[in-house]
C-alpha cells in the first residue's frame, strides 16, 4: 500500500490524519508501518512525512460506521510517536474526538439532521461513548463561528462533547488502587482514570512551582524533576493495571497548584515525556475529577464550587479548559461535558 485517502483536521488543540477504517490495511502491524511512513517517524523533525514534529500533531483517527445500538460511528485513536517507530492505541484523545463528528458527516457515515447533528461515537480505545453536536446548516458541516478555545487562534463553530461512564475506562476503576492517595518515590499521588489514566500530584512536591512554561519544563534545568516524575510513572504503571508503561503513552503526569486566574486549579502535564502545550480533553476531565476526591493532592490546592453541577476551570499553560461535571447523590461523577472546536484543513491523498 503506497497511498490512500485522508482528511487532515484540527481537533481541539491537536491535529492529524482522519482515515476511514476501510482505507487502511486491516492488519494492525501493516497499518502501523504505513502510518509511521505517513507521519515520517521516527525522526525528530518528521521531515519526510506529514507529522508536525510534536506529539500533538502526530495523531491519527480511524473511523467506521458502527453496528452498535445507539452508536453512529466507532473511533480508534492512534498516537504515532515522533522519535520512535511506535504507534500506540493505549489511550484515547478527546481533542481529536472533536473532529470525528464532522469527519463522519463529511464522509457520509452520518446523515446531517437539521441545523445541528448529534453524532454518537464509540471510543474503541476505552470502550466508552461520547456525543458530539455538530452544526450542519443546509446539510453541510459548518466550521465557522464565534466559539474560542485556549490554545487555538481565532474563533470557530462550537462542538460540545458530552462524556458518560468514563470512570475506569483504561484502569478498571476510577481509583485503581482504591486509595485517594498513594505515596510513590516520597510523593503523594492520586492514581486516577476518568477517561484518561493520570497521576496527579502537587507541583511543589517534585520541586516545581506548577506555573512553568512549556519551554521551561522541557529545558535542562527541569531535567532532575523530569527524571523524578518518570520514576513515579514507571512505578505506578502496574498499580494502575497498565503493566509495564516504559514504552506506553499513559499514564499522563499531572502537576497541580493553586489557581492563579480565577479557575479551579492550575495544571502542568507531561504526555508522558514531552510537556503538553495545554491539557488534553480527557486529561482535563480526569484532573477536574481528582479535585473532587476528598483528601487528594488536587483537592488540597483546588477551589471547588458548591452544588451537584460543578463548573471547573482547569488552568494550563495556554489558558484554561472548562469542565462541567455532574455529581450524583453518592458523590460520584456521573457525566462530563466540554466545549471544543475543529476545522477541516485538507482532504486528499497521502503518499508513502
GROMACS .gro file of N, CA and C in nm, residues 185-281:
model
  291
  185UNK      N    1   0.784   0.717   4.550
  185UNK     CA    2   0.909   0.794   4.548
  185UNK      C    3   0.900   0.914   4.643
  186UNK      N    4   0.829   0.895   4.755
  186UNK     CA    5   0.817   1.000   4.854
  186UNK      C    6   0.718   1.110   4.820
  187UNK      N    7   0.640   1.092   4.712
  187UNK     CA    8   0.547   1.194   4.666
  187UNK      C    9   0.404   1.142   4.678
  188UNK      N   10   0.316   1.220   4.739
  188UNK     CA   11   0.174   1.183   4.749
  188UNK      C   12   0.108   1.202   4.613
  189UNK      N   13   0.048   1.094   4.562
  189UNK     CA   14  -0.011   1.096   4.428
  189UNK      C   15  -0.153   1.040   4.433
  190UNK      N   16  -0.236   1.086   4.342
  190UNK     CA   17  -0.365   1.023   4.317
  190UNK      C   18  -0.356   0.953   4.182
  191UNK      N   19  -0.373   0.821   4.182
  191UNK     CA   20  -0.374   0.742   4.059
  191UNK      C   21  -0.520   0.732   4.017
  192UNK      N   22  -0.554   0.793   3.903
  192UNK     CA   23  -0.694   0.813   3.870
  192UNK      C   24  -0.717   0.801   3.720
  193UNK      N   25  -0.837   0.754   3.684
  193UNK     CA   26  -0.873   0.736   3.543
  193UNK      C   27  -1.021   0.768   3.525
  194UNK      N   28  -1.049   0.889   3.477
  194UNK     CA   29  -1.185   0.922   3.437
  194UNK      C   30  -1.184   0.955   3.288
  195UNK      N   31  -1.141   0.857   3.209
  195UNK     CA   32  -1.129   0.874   3.065
  195UNK      C   33  -0.985   0.880   3.019
  196UNK      N   34  -0.893   0.915   3.110
  196UNK     CA   35  -0.750   0.918   3.079
  196UNK      C   36  -0.672   0.880   3.205
  197UNK      N   37  -0.591   0.775   3.199
  197UNK     CA   38  -0.510   0.740   3.315
  197UNK      C   39  -0.411   0.852   3.348
  198UNK      N   40  -0.418   0.904   3.469
  198UNK     CA   41  -0.332   1.015   3.510
  198UNK      C   42  -0.278   0.990   3.650
  199UNK      N   43  -0.161   1.048   3.674
  199UNK     CA   44  -0.103   1.053   3.808
  199UNK      C   45  -0.100   1.200   3.846
  200UNK      N   46  -0.174   1.236   3.950
  200UNK     CA   47  -0.192   1.375   3.988
  200UNK      C   48  -0.120   1.400   4.121
  201UNK      N   49  -0.035   1.502   4.124
  201UNK     CA   50   0.041   1.532   4.245
  201UNK      C   51   0.073   1.681   4.247
  202UNK      N   52   0.104   1.732   4.366
  202UNK     CA   53   0.137   1.873   4.379
  202UNK      C   54   0.270   1.903   4.311
  203UNK      N   55   0.273   2.011   4.235
  203UNK     CA   56   0.397   2.051   4.169
  203UNK      C   57   0.509   2.073   4.271
  204UNK      N   58   0.475   2.133   4.383
  204UNK     CA   59   0.578   2.165   4.482
  204UNK      C   60   0.642   2.039   4.540
  205UNK      N   61   0.571   1.927   4.536
  205UNK     CA   62   0.625   1.804   4.595
  205UNK      C   63   0.734   1.740   4.509
  206UNK      N   64   0.749   1.785   4.384
  206UNK     CA   65   0.859   1.736   4.300
  206UNK      C   66   0.959   1.848   4.268
  207UNK      N   67   0.945   1.962   4.338
  207UNK     CA   68   1.041   2.070   4.321
  207UNK      C   69   1.004   2.171   4.215
  208UNK      N   70   0.879   2.168   4.166
  208UNK     CA   71   0.833   2.263   4.065
  208UNK      C   72   0.738   2.364   4.131
  209UNK      N   73   0.699   2.466   4.054
  209UNK     CA   74   0.601   2.562   4.106
  209UNK      C   75   0.461   2.531   4.054
  210UNK      N   76   0.453   2.470   3.934
  210UNK     CA   77   0.324   2.448   3.870
  210UNK      C   78   0.285   2.561   3.778
  211UNK      N   79   0.371   2.662   3.767
  211UNK     CA   80   0.342   2.777   3.681
  211UNK      C   81   0.447   2.792   3.570
  212UNK      N   82   0.530   2.690   3.550
  212UNK     CA   83   0.634   2.695   3.449
  212UNK      C   84   0.575   2.699   3.308
  213UNK      N   85   0.651   2.756   3.214
  213UNK     CA   86   0.613   2.750   3.074
  213UNK      C   87   0.651   2.612   3.019
  214UNK      N   88   0.599   2.581   2.901
  214UNK     CA   89   0.634   2.455   2.837
  214UNK      C   90   0.784   2.447   2.811
  215UNK      N   91   0.844   2.555   2.763
  215UNK     CA   92   0.988   2.555   2.736
  215UNK      C   93   1.068   2.533   2.863
  216UNK      N   94   1.023   2.592   2.972
  216UNK     CA   95   1.094   2.572   3.099
  216UNK      C   96   1.086   2.425   3.143
  217UNK      N   97   0.970   2.364   3.124
  217UNK     CA   98   0.955   2.223   3.165
  217UNK      C   99   1.039   2.130   3.078
  218UNK      N  100   1.068   2.171   2.955
  218UNK     CA  101   1.148   2.086   2.866
  218UNK      C  102   1.295   2.126   2.865
  219UNK      N  103   1.330   2.228   2.944
  219UNK     CA  104   1.467   2.276   2.948
  219UNK      C  105   1.558   2.192   3.036
  220UNK      N  106   1.687   2.217   3.025
  220UNK     CA  107   1.787   2.140   3.101
  220UNK      C  108   1.769   2.156   3.252
  221UNK      N  109   1.728   2.275   3.296
  221UNK     CA  110   1.714   2.298   3.439
  221UNK      C  111   1.605   2.215   3.504
  222UNK      N  112   1.510   2.167   3.423
  222UNK     CA  113   1.398   2.088   3.474
  222UNK      C  114   1.427   1.938   3.468
  223UNK      N  115   1.545   1.901   3.414
  223UNK     CA  116   1.577   1.759   3.393
  223UNK      C  117   1.567   1.675   3.519
  224UNK      N  118   1.620   1.718   3.634
  224UNK     CA  119   1.607   1.635   3.754
  224UNK      C  120   1.461   1.611   3.794
  225UNK      N  121   1.376   1.711   3.773
  225UNK     CA  122   1.234   1.695   3.805
  225UNK      C  123   1.170   1.596   3.709
  226UNK      N  124   1.204   1.606   3.580
  226UNK     CA  125   1.150   1.510   3.482
  226UNK      C  126   1.193   1.367   3.517
  227UNK      N  127   1.316   1.351   3.561
  227UNK     CA  128   1.364   1.216   3.599
  227UNK      C  129   1.284   1.162   3.717
  228UNK      N  130   1.256   1.246   3.815
  228UNK     CA  131   1.179   1.202   3.932
  228UNK      C  132   1.037   1.166   3.890
  229UNK      N  133   0.978   1.249   3.803
  229UNK     CA  134   0.842   1.223   3.755
  229UNK      C  135   0.836   1.090   3.680
  230UNK      N  136   0.938   1.061   3.599
  230UNK     CA  137   0.939   0.935   3.524
  230UNK      C  138   0.952   0.815   3.617
  231UNK      N  139   1.029   0.828   3.723
  231UNK     CA  140   1.039   0.718   3.822
  231UNK      C  141   0.902   0.690   3.883
  232UNK      N  142   0.828   0.796   3.914
  232UNK     CA  143   0.693   0.779   3.969
  232UNK      C  144   0.605   0.708   3.868
  233UNK      N  145   0.612   0.750   3.743
  233UNK     CA  146   0.527   0.693   3.637
  233UNK      C  147   0.554   0.544   3.620
  234UNK      N  148   0.681   0.507   3.614
  234UNK     CA  149   0.715   0.366   3.593
  234UNK      C  150   0.670   0.280   3.710
  235UNK      N  151   0.683   0.334   3.831
  235UNK     CA  152   0.641   0.259   3.950
  235UNK      C  153   0.490   0.243   3.956
  236UNK      N  154   0.418   0.343   3.905
  236UNK     CA  155   0.272   0.342   3.916
  236UNK      C  156   0.203   0.258   3.810
  237UNK      N  157   0.273   0.225   3.701
  237UNK     CA  158   0.210   0.154   3.591
  237UNK      C  159   0.135   0.029   3.633
  238UNK      N  160   0.203  -0.059   3.704
  238UNK     CA  161   0.138  -0.184   3.745
  238UNK      C  162   0.030  -0.157   3.850
  239UNK      N  163   0.049  -0.055   3.934
  239UNK     CA  164  -0.051  -0.021   4.035
  239UNK      C  165  -0.182   0.024   3.970
  240UNK      N  166  -0.171   0.076   3.846
  240UNK     CA  167  -0.288   0.125   3.775
  240UNK      C  168  -0.343   0.022   3.676
  241UNK      N  169  -0.292  -0.102   3.687
  241UNK     CA  170  -0.335  -0.211   3.597
  241UNK      C  171  -0.296  -0.186   3.452
  242UNK      N  172  -0.188  -0.110   3.432
  242UNK     CA  173  -0.141  -0.079   3.298
  242UNK      C  174  -0.016  -0.158   3.261
  243UNK      N  175   0.037  -0.235   3.356
  243UNK     CA  176   0.156  -0.316   3.328
  243UNK      C  177   0.280  -0.230   3.318
  244UNK      N  178   0.375  -0.277   3.237
  244UNK     CA  179   0.499  -0.205   3.213
  244UNK      C  180   0.468  -0.088   3.119
  245UNK      N  181   0.484   0.034   3.167
  245UNK     CA  182   0.446   0.151   3.087
  245UNK      C  183   0.568   0.220   3.024
  246UNK      N  184   0.682   0.152   3.024
  246UNK     CA  185   0.804   0.213   2.972
  246UNK      C  186   0.783   0.272   2.833
  247UNK      N  187   0.720   0.195   2.744
  247UNK     CA  188   0.700   0.239   2.606
  247UNK      C  189   0.555   0.276   2.577
  248UNK      N  190   0.479   0.310   2.681
  248UNK     CA  191   0.340   0.347   2.663
  248UNK      C  192   0.322   0.498   2.680
  249UNK      N  193   0.216   0.548   2.619
  249UNK     CA  194   0.188   0.692   2.625
  249UNK      C  195   0.102   0.730   2.745
  250UNK      N  196   0.072   0.632   2.829
  250UNK     CA  197   0.000   0.655   2.954
  250UNK      C  198   0.078   0.588   3.067
  251UNK      N  199   0.054   0.630   3.191
  251UNK     CA  200  -0.033   0.740   3.233
  251UNK      C  201   0.029   0.877   3.209
  252UNK      N  202  -0.057   0.979   3.199
  252UNK     CA  203  -0.012   1.116   3.191
  252UNK      C  204   0.026   1.165   3.330
  253UNK      N  205   0.122   1.256   3.335
  253UNK     CA  206   0.170   1.308   3.463
  253UNK      C  207   0.118   1.450   3.482
  254UNK      N  208   0.037   1.471   3.584
  254UNK     CA  209  -0.033   1.597   3.602
  254UNK      C  210   0.011   1.665   3.731
  255UNK      N  211   0.083   1.777   3.716
  255UNK     CA  212   0.127   1.857   3.829
  255UNK      C  213   0.019   1.961   3.858
  256UNK      N  214  -0.019   1.976   3.984
  256UNK     CA  215  -0.124   2.071   4.019
  256UNK      C  216  -0.072   2.174   4.119
  257UNK      N  217  -0.134   2.292   4.113
  257UNK     CA  218  -0.101   2.402   4.203
  257UNK      C  219  -0.225   2.488   4.219
  258UNK      N  220  -0.227   2.575   4.319
  258UNK     CA  221  -0.344   2.663   4.335
  258UNK      C  222  -0.366   2.747   4.210
  259UNK      N  223  -0.492   2.777   4.177
  259UNK     CA  224  -0.521   2.856   4.056
  259UNK      C  225  -0.469   2.999   4.069
  260UNK      N  226  -0.433   3.056   3.954
  260UNK     CA  227  -0.382   3.193   3.953
  260UNK      C  228  -0.476   3.290   3.883
  261UNK      N  229  -0.570   3.238   3.805
  261UNK     CA  230  -0.652   3.324   3.721
  261UNK      C  231  -0.801   3.302   3.742
  262UNK      N  232  -0.839   3.271   3.867
  262UNK     CA  233  -0.980   3.257   3.899
  262UNK      C  234  -1.040   3.121   3.868
  263UNK      N  235  -0.958   3.024   3.827
  263UNK     CA  236  -1.007   2.892   3.795
  263UNK      C  237  -1.016   2.802   3.917
  264UNK      N  238  -1.028   2.673   3.890
  264UNK     CA  239  -1.038   2.576   3.999
  264UNK      C  240  -0.900   2.526   4.042
  265UNK      N  241  -0.812   2.506   3.944
  265UNK     CA  242  -0.680   2.451   3.974
  265UNK      C  243  -0.587   2.482   3.856
  266UNK      N  244  -0.459   2.493   3.883
  266UNK     CA  245  -0.359   2.510   3.777
  266UNK      C  246  -0.294   2.375   3.749
  267UNK      N  247  -0.272   2.343   3.622
  267UNK     CA  248  -0.211   2.215   3.584
  267UNK      C  249  -0.093   2.235   3.490
  268UNK      N  250   0.001   2.143   3.499
  268UNK     CA  251   0.109   2.127   3.403
  268UNK      C  252   0.120   1.977   3.376
  269UNK      N  253   0.121   1.937   3.249
  269UNK     CA  254   0.107   1.796   3.215
  269UNK      C  255   0.223   1.749   3.127
  270UNK      N  256   0.274   1.629   3.159
  270UNK     CA  257   0.367   1.559   3.072
  270UNK      C  258   0.292   1.443   3.006
  271UNK      N  259   0.316   1.418   2.873
  271UNK     CA  260   0.228   1.330   2.795
  271UNK      C  261   0.296   1.208   2.730
  272UNK      N  262   0.378   1.129   2.797
  272UNK     CA  263   0.422   1.145   2.934
  272UNK      C  264   0.561   1.208   2.947
  273UNK      N  265   0.635   1.221   2.833
  273UNK     CA  266   0.772   1.272   2.843
  273UNK      C  267   0.785   1.414   2.791
  274UNK      N  268   0.703   1.451   2.694
  274UNK     CA  269   0.701   1.589   2.646
  274UNK      C  270   0.598   1.668   2.727
  275UNK      N  271   0.627   1.796   2.748
  275UNK     CA  272   0.533   1.881   2.819
  275UNK      C  273   0.419   1.921   2.726
  276UNK      N  274   0.297   1.913   2.776
  276UNK     CA  275   0.180   1.949   2.696
  276UNK      C  276   0.171   2.101   2.684
  277UNK      N  277   0.136   2.149   2.565
  277UNK     CA  278   0.118   2.293   2.544
  277UNK      C  279  -0.004   2.345   2.617
  278UNK      N  280  -0.100   2.258   2.645
  278UNK     CA  281  -0.220   2.297   2.719
  278UNK      C  282  -0.256   2.182   2.813
  279UNK      N  283  -0.364   2.111   2.783
  279UNK     CA  284  -0.401   1.988   2.854
  279UNK      C  285  -0.499   1.914   2.765
  280UNK      N  286  -0.495   1.782   2.766
  280UNK     CA  287  -0.588   1.704   2.686
  280UNK      C  288  -0.729   1.711   2.741
  281UNK      N  289  -0.826   1.686   2.654
  281UNK     CA  290  -0.967   1.694   2.695
  281UNK      C  291  -0.996   1.596   2.809
   0.00000   0.00000   0.00000
